[in-house]
Coordinates of C-alpha atoms and ligand atoms in Angstrom, one line a residue:
X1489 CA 20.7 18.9 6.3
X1490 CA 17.9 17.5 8.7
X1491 CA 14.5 19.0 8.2
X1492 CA 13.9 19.2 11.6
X1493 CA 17.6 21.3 11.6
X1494 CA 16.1 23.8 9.1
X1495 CA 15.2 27.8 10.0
X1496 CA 11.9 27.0 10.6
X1497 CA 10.3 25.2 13.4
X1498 CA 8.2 21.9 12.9
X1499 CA 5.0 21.1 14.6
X1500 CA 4.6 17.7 16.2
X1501 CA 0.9 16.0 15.3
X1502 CA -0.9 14.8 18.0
X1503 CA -1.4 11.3 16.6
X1504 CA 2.6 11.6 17.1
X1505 CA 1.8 10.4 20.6
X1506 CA 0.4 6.9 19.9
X1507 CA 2.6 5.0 21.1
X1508 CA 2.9 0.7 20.4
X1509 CA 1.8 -1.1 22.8
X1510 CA 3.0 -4.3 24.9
X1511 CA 1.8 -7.5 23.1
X1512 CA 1.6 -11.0 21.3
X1513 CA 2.7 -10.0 17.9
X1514 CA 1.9 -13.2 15.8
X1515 CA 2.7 -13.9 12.6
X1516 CA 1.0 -16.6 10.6
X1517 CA 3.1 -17.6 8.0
X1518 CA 6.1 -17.0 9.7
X1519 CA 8.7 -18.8 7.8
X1520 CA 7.5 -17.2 4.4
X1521 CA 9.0 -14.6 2.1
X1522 CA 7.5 -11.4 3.6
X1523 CA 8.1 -12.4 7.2
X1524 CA 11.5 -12.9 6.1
X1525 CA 11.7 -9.7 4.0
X1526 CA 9.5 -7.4 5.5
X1527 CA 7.8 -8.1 8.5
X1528 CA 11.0 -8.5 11.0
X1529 CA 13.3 -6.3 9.4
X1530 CA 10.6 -3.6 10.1
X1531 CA 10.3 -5.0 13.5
X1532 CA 13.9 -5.1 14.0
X1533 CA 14.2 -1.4 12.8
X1534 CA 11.4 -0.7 15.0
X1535 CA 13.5 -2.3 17.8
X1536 CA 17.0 -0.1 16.8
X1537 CA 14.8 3.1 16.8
X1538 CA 13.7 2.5 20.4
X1539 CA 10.1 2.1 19.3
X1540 CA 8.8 -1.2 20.6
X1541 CA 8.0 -1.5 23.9
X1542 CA 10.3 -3.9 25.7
X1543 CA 7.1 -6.2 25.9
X1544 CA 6.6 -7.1 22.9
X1545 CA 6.6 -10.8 22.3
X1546 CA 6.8 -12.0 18.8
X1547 CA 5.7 -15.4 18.1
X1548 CA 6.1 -16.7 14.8
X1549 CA 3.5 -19.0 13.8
X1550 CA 3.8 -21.8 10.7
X1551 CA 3.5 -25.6 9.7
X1552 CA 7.4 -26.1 9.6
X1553 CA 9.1 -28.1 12.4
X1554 CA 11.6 -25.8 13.7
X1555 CA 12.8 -24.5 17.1
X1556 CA 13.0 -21.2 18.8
X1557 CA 16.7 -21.0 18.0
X1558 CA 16.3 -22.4 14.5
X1559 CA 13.6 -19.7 13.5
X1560 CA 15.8 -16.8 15.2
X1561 CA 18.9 -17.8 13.1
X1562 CA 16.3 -17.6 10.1
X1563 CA 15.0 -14.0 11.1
X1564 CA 18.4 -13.0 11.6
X1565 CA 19.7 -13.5 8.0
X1566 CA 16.2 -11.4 6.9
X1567 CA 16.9 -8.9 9.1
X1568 CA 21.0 -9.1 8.1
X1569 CA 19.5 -8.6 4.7
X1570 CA 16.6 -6.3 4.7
X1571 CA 16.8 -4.4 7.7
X1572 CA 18.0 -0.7 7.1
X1573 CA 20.3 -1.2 10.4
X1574 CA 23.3 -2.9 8.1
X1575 CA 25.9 -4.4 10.4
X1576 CA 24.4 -4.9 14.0
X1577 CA 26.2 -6.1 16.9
X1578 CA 25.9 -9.5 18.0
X1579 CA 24.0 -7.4 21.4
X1580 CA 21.5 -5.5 19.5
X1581 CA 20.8 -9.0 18.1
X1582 CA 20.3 -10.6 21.6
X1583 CA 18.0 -8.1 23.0
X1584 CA 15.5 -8.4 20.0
X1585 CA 15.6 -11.8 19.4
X1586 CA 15.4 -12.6 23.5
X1587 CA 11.8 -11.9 22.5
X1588 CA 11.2 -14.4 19.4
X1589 CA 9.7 -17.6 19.9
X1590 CA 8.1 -20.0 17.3
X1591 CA 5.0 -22.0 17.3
X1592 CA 4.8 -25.1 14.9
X1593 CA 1.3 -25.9 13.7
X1594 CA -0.4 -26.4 10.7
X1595 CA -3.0 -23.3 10.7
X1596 CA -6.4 -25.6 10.1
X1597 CA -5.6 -27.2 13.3
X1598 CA -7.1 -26.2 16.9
X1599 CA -4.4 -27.7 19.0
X1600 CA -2.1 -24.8 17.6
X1601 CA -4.4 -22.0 18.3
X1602 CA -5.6 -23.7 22.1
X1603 CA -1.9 -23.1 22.4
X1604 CA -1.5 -19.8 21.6
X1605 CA -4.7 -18.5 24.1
X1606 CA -3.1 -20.6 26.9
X1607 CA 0.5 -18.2 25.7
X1608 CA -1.8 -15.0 25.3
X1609 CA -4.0 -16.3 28.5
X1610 CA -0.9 -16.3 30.6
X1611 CA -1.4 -20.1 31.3
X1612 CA 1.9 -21.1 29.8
X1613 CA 5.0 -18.7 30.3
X1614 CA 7.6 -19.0 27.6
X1615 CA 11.4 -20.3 28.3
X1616 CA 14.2 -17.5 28.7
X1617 CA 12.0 -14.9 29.1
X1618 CA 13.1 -14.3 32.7
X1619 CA 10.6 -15.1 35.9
X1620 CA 9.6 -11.7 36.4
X1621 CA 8.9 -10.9 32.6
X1622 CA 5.3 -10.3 32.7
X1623 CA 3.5 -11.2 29.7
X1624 CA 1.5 -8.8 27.4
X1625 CA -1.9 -9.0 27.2
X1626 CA -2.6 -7.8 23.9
X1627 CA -2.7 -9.9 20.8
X1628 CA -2.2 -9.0 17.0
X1629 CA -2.6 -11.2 14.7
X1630 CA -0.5 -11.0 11.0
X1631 CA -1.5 -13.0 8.2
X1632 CA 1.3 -13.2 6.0
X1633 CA -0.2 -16.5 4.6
X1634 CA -2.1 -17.0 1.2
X1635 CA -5.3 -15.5 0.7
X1636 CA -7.1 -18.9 0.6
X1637 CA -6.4 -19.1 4.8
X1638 CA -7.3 -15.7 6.0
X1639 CA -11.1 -17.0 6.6
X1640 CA -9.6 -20.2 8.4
X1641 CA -7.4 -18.2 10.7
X1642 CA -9.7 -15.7 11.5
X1643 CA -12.3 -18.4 12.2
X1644 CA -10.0 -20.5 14.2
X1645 CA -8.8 -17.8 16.1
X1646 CA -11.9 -16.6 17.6
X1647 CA -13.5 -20.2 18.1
X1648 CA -10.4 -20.0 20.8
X1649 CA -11.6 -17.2 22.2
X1650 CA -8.9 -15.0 20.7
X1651 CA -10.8 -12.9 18.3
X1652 CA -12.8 -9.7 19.2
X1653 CA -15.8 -9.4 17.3
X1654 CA -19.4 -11.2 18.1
X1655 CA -17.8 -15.1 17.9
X1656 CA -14.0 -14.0 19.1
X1657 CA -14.8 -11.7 22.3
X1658 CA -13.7 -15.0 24.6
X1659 CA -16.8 -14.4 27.3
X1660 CA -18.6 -17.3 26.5
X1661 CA -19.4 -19.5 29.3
X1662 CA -16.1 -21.2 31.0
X1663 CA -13.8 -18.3 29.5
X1664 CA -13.1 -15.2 31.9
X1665 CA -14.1 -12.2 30.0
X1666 CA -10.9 -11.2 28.0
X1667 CA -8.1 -8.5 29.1
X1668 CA -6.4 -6.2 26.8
X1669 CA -6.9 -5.7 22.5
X1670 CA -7.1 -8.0 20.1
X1671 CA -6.5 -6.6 16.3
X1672 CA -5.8 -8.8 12.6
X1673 CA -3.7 -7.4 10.2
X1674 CA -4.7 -8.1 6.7
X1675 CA -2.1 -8.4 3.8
X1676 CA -3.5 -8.5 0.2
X1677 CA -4.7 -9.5 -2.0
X1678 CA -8.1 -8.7 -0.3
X1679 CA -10.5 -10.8 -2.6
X1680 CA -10.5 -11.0 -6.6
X1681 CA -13.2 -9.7 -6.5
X1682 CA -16.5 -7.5 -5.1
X1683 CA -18.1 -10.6 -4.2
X1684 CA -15.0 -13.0 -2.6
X1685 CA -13.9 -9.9 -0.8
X1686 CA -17.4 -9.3 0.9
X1687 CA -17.3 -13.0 1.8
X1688 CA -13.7 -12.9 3.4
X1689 CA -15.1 -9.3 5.6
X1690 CA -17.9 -11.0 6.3
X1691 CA -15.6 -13.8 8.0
X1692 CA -13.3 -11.6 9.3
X1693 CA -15.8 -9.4 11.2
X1694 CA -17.7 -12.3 12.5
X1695 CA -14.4 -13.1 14.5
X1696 CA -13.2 -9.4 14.9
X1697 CA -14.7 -6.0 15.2
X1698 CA -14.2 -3.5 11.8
X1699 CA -12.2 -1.5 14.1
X1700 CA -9.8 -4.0 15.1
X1701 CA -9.1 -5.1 11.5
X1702 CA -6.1 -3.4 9.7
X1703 CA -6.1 -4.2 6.2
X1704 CA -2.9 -3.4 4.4
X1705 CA -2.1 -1.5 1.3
X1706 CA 1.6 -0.8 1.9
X1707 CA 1.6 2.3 -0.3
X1708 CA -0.1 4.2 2.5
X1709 CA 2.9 3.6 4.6
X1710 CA 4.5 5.2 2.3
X1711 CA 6.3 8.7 3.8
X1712 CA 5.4 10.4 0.0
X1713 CA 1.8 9.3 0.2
X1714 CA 1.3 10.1 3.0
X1715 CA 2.8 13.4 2.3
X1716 CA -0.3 14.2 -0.1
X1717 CA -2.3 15.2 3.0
X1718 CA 0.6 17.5 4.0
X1719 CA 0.7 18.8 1.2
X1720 CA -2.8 19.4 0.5
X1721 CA -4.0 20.9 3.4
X1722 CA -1.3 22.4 5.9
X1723 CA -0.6 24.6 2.9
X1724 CA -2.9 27.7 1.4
X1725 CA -1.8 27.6 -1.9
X1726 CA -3.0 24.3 -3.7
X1727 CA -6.6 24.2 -2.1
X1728 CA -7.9 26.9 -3.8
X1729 CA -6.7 25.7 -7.2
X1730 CA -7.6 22.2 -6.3
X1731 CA -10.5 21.8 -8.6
X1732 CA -11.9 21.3 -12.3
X1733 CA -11.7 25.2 -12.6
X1734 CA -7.7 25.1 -13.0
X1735 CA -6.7 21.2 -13.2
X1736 CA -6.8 20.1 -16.9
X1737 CA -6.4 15.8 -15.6
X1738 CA -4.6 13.9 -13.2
X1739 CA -2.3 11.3 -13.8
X1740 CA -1.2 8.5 -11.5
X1741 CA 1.2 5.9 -12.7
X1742 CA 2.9 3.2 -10.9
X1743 CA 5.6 1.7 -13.2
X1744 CA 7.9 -1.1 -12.5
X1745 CA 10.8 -2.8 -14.3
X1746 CA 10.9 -6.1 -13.1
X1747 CA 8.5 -8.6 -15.0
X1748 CA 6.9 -11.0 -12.6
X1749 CA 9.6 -13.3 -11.4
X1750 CA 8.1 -16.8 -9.6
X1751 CA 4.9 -15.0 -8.6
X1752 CA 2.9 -16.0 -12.1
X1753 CA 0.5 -18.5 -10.4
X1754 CA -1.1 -15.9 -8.4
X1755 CA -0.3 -13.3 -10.8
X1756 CA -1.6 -14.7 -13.9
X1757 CA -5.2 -15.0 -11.9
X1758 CA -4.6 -11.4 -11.2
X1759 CA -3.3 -8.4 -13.3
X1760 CA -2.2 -5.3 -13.0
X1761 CA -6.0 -4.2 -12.5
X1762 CA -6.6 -6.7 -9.7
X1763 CA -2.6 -6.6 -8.2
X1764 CA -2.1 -3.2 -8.6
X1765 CA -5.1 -0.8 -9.5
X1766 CA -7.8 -1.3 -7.3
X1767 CA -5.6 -0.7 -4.2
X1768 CA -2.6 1.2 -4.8
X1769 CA -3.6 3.4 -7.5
X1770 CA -7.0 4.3 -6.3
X1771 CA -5.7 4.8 -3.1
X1772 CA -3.2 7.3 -4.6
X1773 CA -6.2 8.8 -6.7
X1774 CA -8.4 9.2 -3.7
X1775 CA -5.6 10.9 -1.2
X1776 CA -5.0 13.1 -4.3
X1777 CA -8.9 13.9 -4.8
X1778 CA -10.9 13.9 -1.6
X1779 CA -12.4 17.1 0.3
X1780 CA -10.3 18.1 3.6
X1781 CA -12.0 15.3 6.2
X1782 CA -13.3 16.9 9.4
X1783 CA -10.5 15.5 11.5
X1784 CA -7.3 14.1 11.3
X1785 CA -9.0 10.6 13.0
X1786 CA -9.1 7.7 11.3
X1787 CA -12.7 7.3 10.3
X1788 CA -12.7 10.5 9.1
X1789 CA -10.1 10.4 6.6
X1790 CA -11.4 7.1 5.7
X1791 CA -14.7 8.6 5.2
X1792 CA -13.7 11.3 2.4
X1793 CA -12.0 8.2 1.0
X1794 CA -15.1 6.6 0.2
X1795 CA -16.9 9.7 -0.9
X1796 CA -14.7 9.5 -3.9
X1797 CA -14.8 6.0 -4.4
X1798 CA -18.8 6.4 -4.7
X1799 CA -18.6 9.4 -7.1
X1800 CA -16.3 7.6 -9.7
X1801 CA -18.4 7.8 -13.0
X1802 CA -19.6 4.3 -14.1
X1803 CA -19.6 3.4 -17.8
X1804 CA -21.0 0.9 -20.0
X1805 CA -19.0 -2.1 -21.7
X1806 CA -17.5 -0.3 -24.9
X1807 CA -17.2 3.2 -23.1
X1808 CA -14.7 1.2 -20.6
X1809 CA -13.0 -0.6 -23.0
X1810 CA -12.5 2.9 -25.0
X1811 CA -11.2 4.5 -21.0
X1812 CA -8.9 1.6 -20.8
X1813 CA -5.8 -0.7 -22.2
X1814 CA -4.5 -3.3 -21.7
X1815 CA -1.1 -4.7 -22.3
X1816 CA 1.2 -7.8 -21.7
X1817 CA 4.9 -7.8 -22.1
X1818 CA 6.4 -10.1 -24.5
X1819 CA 10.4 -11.1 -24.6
X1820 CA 12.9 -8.7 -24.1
X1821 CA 15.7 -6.8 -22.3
X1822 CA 16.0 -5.4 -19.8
X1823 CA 18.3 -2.0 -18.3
X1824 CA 21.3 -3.6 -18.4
X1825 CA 20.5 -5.9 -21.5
X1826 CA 20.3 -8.9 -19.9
X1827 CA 17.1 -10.7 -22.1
X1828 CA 13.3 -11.1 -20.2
X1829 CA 11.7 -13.9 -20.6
X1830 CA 7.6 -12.7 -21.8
X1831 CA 4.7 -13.1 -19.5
X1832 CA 3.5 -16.2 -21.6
X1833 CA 7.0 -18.4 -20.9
X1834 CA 7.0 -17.7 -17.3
X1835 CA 6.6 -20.5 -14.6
X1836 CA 2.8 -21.1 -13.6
X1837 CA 1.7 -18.8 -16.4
X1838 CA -1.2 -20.4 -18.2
X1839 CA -0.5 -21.1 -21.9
X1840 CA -2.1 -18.5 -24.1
X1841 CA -3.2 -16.5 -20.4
X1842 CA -4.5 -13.1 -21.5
X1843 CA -3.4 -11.8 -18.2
X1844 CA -2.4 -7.9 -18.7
X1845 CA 1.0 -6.8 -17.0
X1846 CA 0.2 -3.1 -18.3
X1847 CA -3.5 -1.4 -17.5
X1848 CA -4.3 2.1 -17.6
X1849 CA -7.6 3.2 -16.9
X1850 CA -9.3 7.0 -17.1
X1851 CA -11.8 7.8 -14.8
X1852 CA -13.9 10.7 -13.7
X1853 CA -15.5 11.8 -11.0
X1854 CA -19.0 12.8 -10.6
X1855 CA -18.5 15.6 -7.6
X1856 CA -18.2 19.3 -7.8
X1857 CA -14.8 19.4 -7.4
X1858 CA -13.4 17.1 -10.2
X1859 CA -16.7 16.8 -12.2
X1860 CA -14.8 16.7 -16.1
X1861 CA -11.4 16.8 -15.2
X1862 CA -10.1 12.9 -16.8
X1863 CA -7.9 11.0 -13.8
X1864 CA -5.9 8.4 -15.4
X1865 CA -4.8 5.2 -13.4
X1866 CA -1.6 3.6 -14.9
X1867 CA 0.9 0.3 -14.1
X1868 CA 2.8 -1.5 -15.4
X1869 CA 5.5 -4.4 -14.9
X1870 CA 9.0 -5.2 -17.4
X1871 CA 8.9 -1.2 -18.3
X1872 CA 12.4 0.8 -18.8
X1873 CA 11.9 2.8 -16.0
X1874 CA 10.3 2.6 -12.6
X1875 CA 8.9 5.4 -10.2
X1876 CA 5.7 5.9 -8.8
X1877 CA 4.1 9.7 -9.3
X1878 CA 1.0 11.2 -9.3
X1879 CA 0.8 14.4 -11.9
X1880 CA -1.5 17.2 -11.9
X1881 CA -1.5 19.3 -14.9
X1882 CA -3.4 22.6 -14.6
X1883 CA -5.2 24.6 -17.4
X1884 CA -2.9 26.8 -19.8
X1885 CA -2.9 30.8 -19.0
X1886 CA -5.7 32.4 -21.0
X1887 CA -4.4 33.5 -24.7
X1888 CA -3.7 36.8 -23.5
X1889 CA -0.2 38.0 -23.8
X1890 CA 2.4 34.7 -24.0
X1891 CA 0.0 32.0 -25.2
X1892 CA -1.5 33.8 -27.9
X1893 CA 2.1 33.9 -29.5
X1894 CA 3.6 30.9 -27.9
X1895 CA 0.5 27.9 -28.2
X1896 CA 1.6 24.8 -27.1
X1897 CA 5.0 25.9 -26.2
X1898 CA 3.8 27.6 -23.7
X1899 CA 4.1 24.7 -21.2
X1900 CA 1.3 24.5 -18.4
X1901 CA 1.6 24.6 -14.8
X1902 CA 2.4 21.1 -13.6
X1903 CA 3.0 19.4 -10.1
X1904 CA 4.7 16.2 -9.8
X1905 CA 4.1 14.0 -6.7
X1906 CA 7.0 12.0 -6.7
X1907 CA 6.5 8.6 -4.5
X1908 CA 9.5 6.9 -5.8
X1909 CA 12.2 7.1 -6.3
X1910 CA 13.6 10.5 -6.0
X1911 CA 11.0 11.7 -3.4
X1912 CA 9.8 14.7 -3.7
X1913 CA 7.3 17.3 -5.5
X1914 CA 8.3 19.3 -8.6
X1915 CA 6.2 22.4 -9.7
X1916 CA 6.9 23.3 -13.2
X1917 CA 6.5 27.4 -14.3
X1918 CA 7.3 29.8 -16.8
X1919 CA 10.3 32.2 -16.5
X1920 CA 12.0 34.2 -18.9
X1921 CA 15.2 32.8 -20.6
X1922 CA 17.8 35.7 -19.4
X1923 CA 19.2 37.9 -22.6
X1924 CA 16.5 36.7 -24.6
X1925 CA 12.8 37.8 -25.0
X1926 CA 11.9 34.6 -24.9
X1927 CA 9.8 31.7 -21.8
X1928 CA 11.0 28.5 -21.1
X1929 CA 9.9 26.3 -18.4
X1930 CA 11.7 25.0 -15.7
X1931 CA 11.5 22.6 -12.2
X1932 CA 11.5 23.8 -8.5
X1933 CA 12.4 20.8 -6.7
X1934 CA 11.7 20.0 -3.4
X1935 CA 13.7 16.7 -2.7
X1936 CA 13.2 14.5 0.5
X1937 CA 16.0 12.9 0.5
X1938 CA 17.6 16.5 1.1
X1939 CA 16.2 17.1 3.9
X1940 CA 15.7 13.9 5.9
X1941 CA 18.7 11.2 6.6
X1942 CA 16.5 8.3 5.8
X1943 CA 12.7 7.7 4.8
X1944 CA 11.4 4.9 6.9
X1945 CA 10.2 1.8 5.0
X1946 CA 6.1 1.4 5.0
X1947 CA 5.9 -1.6 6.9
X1948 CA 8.0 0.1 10.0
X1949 CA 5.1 3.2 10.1
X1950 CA 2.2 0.5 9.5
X1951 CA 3.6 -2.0 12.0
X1952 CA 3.6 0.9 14.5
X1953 CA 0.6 1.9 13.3
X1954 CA -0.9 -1.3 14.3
X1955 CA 0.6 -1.8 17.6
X1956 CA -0.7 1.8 18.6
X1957 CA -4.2 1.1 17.1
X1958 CA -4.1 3.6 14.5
X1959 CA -6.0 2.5 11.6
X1960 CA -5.5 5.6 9.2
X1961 CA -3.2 4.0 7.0
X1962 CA -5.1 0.4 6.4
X1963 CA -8.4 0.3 4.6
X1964 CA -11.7 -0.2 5.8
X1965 CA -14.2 -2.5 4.7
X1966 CA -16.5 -0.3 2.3
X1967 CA -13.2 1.0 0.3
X1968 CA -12.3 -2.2 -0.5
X1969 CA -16.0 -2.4 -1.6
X1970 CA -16.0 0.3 -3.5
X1971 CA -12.6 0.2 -5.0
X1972 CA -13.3 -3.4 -6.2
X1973 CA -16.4 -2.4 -8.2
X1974 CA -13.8 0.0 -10.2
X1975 CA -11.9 -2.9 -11.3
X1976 CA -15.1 -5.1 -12.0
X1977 CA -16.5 -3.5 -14.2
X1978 CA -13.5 -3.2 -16.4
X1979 CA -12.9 -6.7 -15.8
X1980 CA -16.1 -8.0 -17.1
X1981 CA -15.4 -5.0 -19.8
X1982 CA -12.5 -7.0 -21.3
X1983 CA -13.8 -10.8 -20.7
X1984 CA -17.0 -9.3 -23.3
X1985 CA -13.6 -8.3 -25.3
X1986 CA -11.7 -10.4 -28.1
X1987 CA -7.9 -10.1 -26.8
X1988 CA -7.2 -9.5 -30.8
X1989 CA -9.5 -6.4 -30.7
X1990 CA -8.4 -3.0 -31.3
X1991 CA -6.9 -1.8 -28.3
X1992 CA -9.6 0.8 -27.8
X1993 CA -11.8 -2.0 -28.2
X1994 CA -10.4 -4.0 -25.2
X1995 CA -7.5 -6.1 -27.3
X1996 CA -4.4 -7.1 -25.7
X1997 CA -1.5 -4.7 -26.3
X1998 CA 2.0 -6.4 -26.4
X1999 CA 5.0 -4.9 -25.4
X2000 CA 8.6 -5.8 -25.7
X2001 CA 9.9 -6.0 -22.0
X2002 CA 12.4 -2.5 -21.2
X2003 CA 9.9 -0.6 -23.7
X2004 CA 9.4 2.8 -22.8
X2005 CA 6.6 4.0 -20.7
X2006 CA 3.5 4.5 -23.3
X2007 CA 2.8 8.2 -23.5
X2008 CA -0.6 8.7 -23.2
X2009 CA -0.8 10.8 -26.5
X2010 CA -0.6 7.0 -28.0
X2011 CA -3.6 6.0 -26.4
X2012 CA -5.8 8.4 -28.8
Ligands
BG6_289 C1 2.6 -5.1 -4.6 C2 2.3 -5.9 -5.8 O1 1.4 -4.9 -3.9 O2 3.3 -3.9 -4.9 C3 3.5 -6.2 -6.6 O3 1.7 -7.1 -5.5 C4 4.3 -4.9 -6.9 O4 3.2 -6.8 -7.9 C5 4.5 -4.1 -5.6 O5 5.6 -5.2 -7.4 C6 5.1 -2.7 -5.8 O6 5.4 -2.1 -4.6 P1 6.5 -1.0 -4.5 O7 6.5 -0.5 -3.1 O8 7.8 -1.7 -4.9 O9 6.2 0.1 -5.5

C-alpha cells in the first residue's frame, strides 16, 4: 500500500512548492568517487522523476583530460550502477546526458574558472545543445573535491566574478552586475576542527553569502530524519511527554559493519568523533531535542538547532574522559566470516595510530527541557550489525500496582527512531499476556517501507533542496561552530589521555571486528 492510498488524507507542506530551478550545476571533482556514486545517480533520478527543469546544465569540472562523450560514458556506468532507475532505455539516457558537458582544468588555475563565467555569462554557448537552447543563469557550485581545495575554489570562483558574497557579487568595474543565484554546496568534512573550520567559513563567505552556502550533512536528507520533525510536532501525543519529567536518557547510535576500506589516510586523521559525531550524531541529537521553531523556514529550524548546541553541558578533562570511550577494532570477521583486516594493518593507517573507530559520548543538556536526562552519542565501524536509531526511554510507572511486584521486569516505555534500515518507529508497552495474570511487553511497528514504494536516497532531496534554495537540510555556519566545540573538547580530553588508560580514563578499547554492539550497561 501507498501512504498516500491510505483512509486518511495527506496534507501537502507549503515548502512542497519549491521547485529546482534552471541552472549551471557544477561539480568540482567530477571524475571522483562521489560524483560517480552519488552525485549523478541522484541527478539522474531527479531527471526520471520529472524533477529537474529541462534547463539544467551539468558541467562536470576536474584536472583529467577527457571529452564530453568520454565523461558521459563515465556517468553513465555510475548512474547504471547507483541510480535507483535499474535498467534505463538507451532514450531516457540521451535526454539527460544531452545536458552533460565537461570542463578540463586543474582547479588552482584561473583560465578554467575565466571559462566557466564566459559559459555561465552566456559568452560561449555549448555544442549540441540546440540554437534556441537558452542558457540558465543560475550557477551552483559542488565541491566534491578534498577538503584542502574548498578555500581555493571558493576563492577562485569569486575572483571571476562568479561567487556572491562581498568579493564574488561580479559588479566590480568592467563586469555587468550579475543575473540570476549563485549558491556552493559544501561536502564534509567541514574542518578538523573549531579553528580550521572558522577559517574555511571565513573563506567561504568572503566569496559567497551565508545564505547561499549549503553545507552538507547527508543524514538530513535522510526521509527518517527528517521524519523526527513529523513526528514531533504534527502529533499531540509525544510533546507533552517530551521532557526530563518522563524521559529517563536518550540514545543515538550510528553503527556500521564495514571497517574503513581505502579511506584510512583521511580516516586515521579523523575518527569516529571527527567523521561521524560532530555532524551526524549531533545533528540526530539536536532534531530529537530542540523546542518547536517558530516556523517551518529555514533559519528558524536552524535556530532551535543551535539553541541546543549552546546548552550542551561542558565538562572538565577527567569528567569527559569518564562521559566517553573510545575503541579501535582489531582483526577479525566479519557477517559472513570472511576475516577483517584491524584498523592498525590497513593502507595509510599510521603505525601504532590511536585513531578510534568506536566513540560514544554522554552528554547533557543544560535547558529546562532535558536538564538531567543523560543523551548518549554512539558509532562505530567493523560492528556485527549496522542501523542507525535514535532511542528514547521514558521513566518506569510509579511502584504502584505492577512495578511494585514486577521491578525491573516491568519494561519501560520506549520509542525507537529507526533511520536505517528497517525504517520506521517502534513504541514498546505493557499488555497482559492472554490466560495468564501476568505483563509482557511488546512492539507497535510502524514500518515505512509499508507504506511508501521507495524512500528517496538523501542526496536526490538535498540536490533538490539546493536547486530550489532551500537550506533547511544543510548546516549553517554557527552549528558547525558549535558542534565542533563538542568534539574538541573530548579530543583534547583523550590526547591528555594515556591510550593504555582505563577505559573510563580515556584508554583505547579494542575490539575484535563483527563484535557485538557494546551495551551500554558495560560502560559502568
Ligand atoms: C559518512 C562517513 O559521512 O557517513 C562514513 O564519512 C560513514 O565514514 C557514512 O560510513 C555513513 O553513512 P550512511 O548513510 O551509510 O549511514
Amino acid at each position: 500500500m501507498n501512504i498516500r492510498d491510505s483512509e486518511y488524507p495527506y496534507c501537502s507542506l507549503d515548502s512542497g512548492a519549491l521547485k529546482p530551478e534552471a541552472a549551471f550545476f557544477v561539480v568540482f571533482g567530477a571524475t571522483g568517487d562521489l560524483a560517480k556514486r552519488k552525485i549523478f545517480p541522484s541527478l539522474f533520478d531527479l531527471h526520471m522523476e520529472k524533477t529537474l527543469p529541462q534547463r539544467l546544465v551539468m558541467l562536470g569540472f576536474a584536472r583529467r583530460d577527457l571529452d564530453d562523450g568520454a565523461f558521459r560514458a563515465d556517468m553513465r556506468e555510475g548512474c547504471a550502477r547507483h541510480s535507483r532507475h535499474k535498467g534505463f532505455s538507451d532514450a531516457d539516457w540521451a535526454s539527460f546526458s544531452s545536458r552533460i558537458f565537461y570542463l578540463a582544468s586543474d582547479v588552482s588555475d584561473p583560465a578554467g574558472y575565466a571559462r566557466l563565467a564566459s559559459l555561465i555569462g552566456g559568452g560561449e554557448k555549448l555544442a549540441g545543445l540546440g540554437q534556441d537552447f537558452s542558457l540558465p543563469r543560475n550557477a551552483l557550485f559542488y565541491l566534491a573535491v578534498g577538503p584542502e581545495h574548498f578555500g581555493l575554489i571558493a576563492d577562485r570562483l569569486g575572483e571571476a566574478g562568479l561567487g556572491s558574497g562581498r568579493r564574488g557579487a561580479g559588479t566590480r568595474r568592467g563586469q555587468k552586475p550579475r543575473e540570476g543565484w549563485r549558491r556552493l554546496v559544501v561536502e564534509k568534512p567541514y574542518g578538523r576542527d573549531e579553528a580550521s573550520a572558522g577559517a574555511l567559513t571565513e573563506v567561504l563567505q568572503r566569496n559567497f553569502s551565508e545564505r547561499d552556502i549549503y553545507r552538507i550533512d547527508h543524514y538530513l536528507g535522510k526521509e527518517t530524519v527528517q521524519n523526527l520533525l513529523y513526528l514531533r510536532f504534527a502529533n499531540a501525543i509525544f510533546e507533552p511527554i517530551w521532557n526530563r519529567n518522563h524521559i529517563e536518557s536518550m540514545d543515538i547510535s550510528v553503527f556500521e559493519t564495514e571497517g574503513i576500506g581505502q579511506r584510512g589516510g583521511y580516516y586515521d586523521t579523523a575518527g569516529a568523533a571527527r567523521d561521524m559525531l560532530q555532524n551526524h550524531l549531533v545533528q540526530l541529537m539536536c532534531l530529537a531535542t530542540m523546542e518547536p521553531p517558530a516556523s517551518l523556514d529555514p533559519e528558524s529550524i536552524r535556530n532551535e538547532k543551535v539553541k541546543v548546541l549552546q546548552s550542551v553541558a561542558t565538562h572538565d578533562g577527567p569528567e569527559l574522559l569518564r562521559r566517553s570511550r573510545r575503541g579501535q577494532y582489531a582483526e577479525g570477521t566479519d557477517g559472513q566470516g570472511n576475516p577483517v583486516e584491524a584498523y592498525a594493518e590497513a593502507p595509510k593507517v599510521r603505525t601504532g595510530s590511536a585513531t578510534e573507530t568506536y566513540v560514544s559520548l554522554t552528554l547533557e543538556l543544560d535547558n529546562w527541557r532535558f536538564s538531567g536526562v543523560p543523551i548518549t552519542l554512539r558509532t562505530g565501524k567493523a560492528f556485527a550489525e549496522k542501523f542507525s536509531q535514535i532511542v528514547v526511554n521514558f521513566r518506569r510507572p510509579p511502584a504502584a500496582l505492577f512495578a511494585a511486584q514486577c521491578g525491573e521486569s516491568l519494561l519501560p516505555n520506549r520509542l525507537v527512531i529507526r533511520i536505517q534500515p528497517d525504517e520506521g518507529v517502534w513504541l514498546r508497552f505493557n499488555a497482559k499476556v492472554p490466560g495468564m495474570p501476568a505483563i509482557k511487553a511488546s512492539d507497535l511497528r510502524f514500518s515505512f517501507r509499508d507504506v511508501a514504494e521507495y524512500l528517496p536516497e538523501a542526496y536526490e532531496r538535498l540536490i533538490a533542496d539546493a536547486l530550489s534554495g532551500d537550506s533547511t537540510l544543510f548546516i549553517r555556519a554557527d552549528e558547525s561552530k558549535f558542534a565542533w566545540r563538542i568534539v574538541d573538547s573530548l579530543e583534547a580530553a583523550w590526547s591528555s589521555a594515556d591510550p593504555s588508560a582505563r577505559p573510563d580514563q580515556g584508554g583505547l578499547l579494542r575490539y575484535a571486528a563483527g563484535s557485538p554492539i557494546p551495551s551500554l550497561q558495560s560502560h559502568e
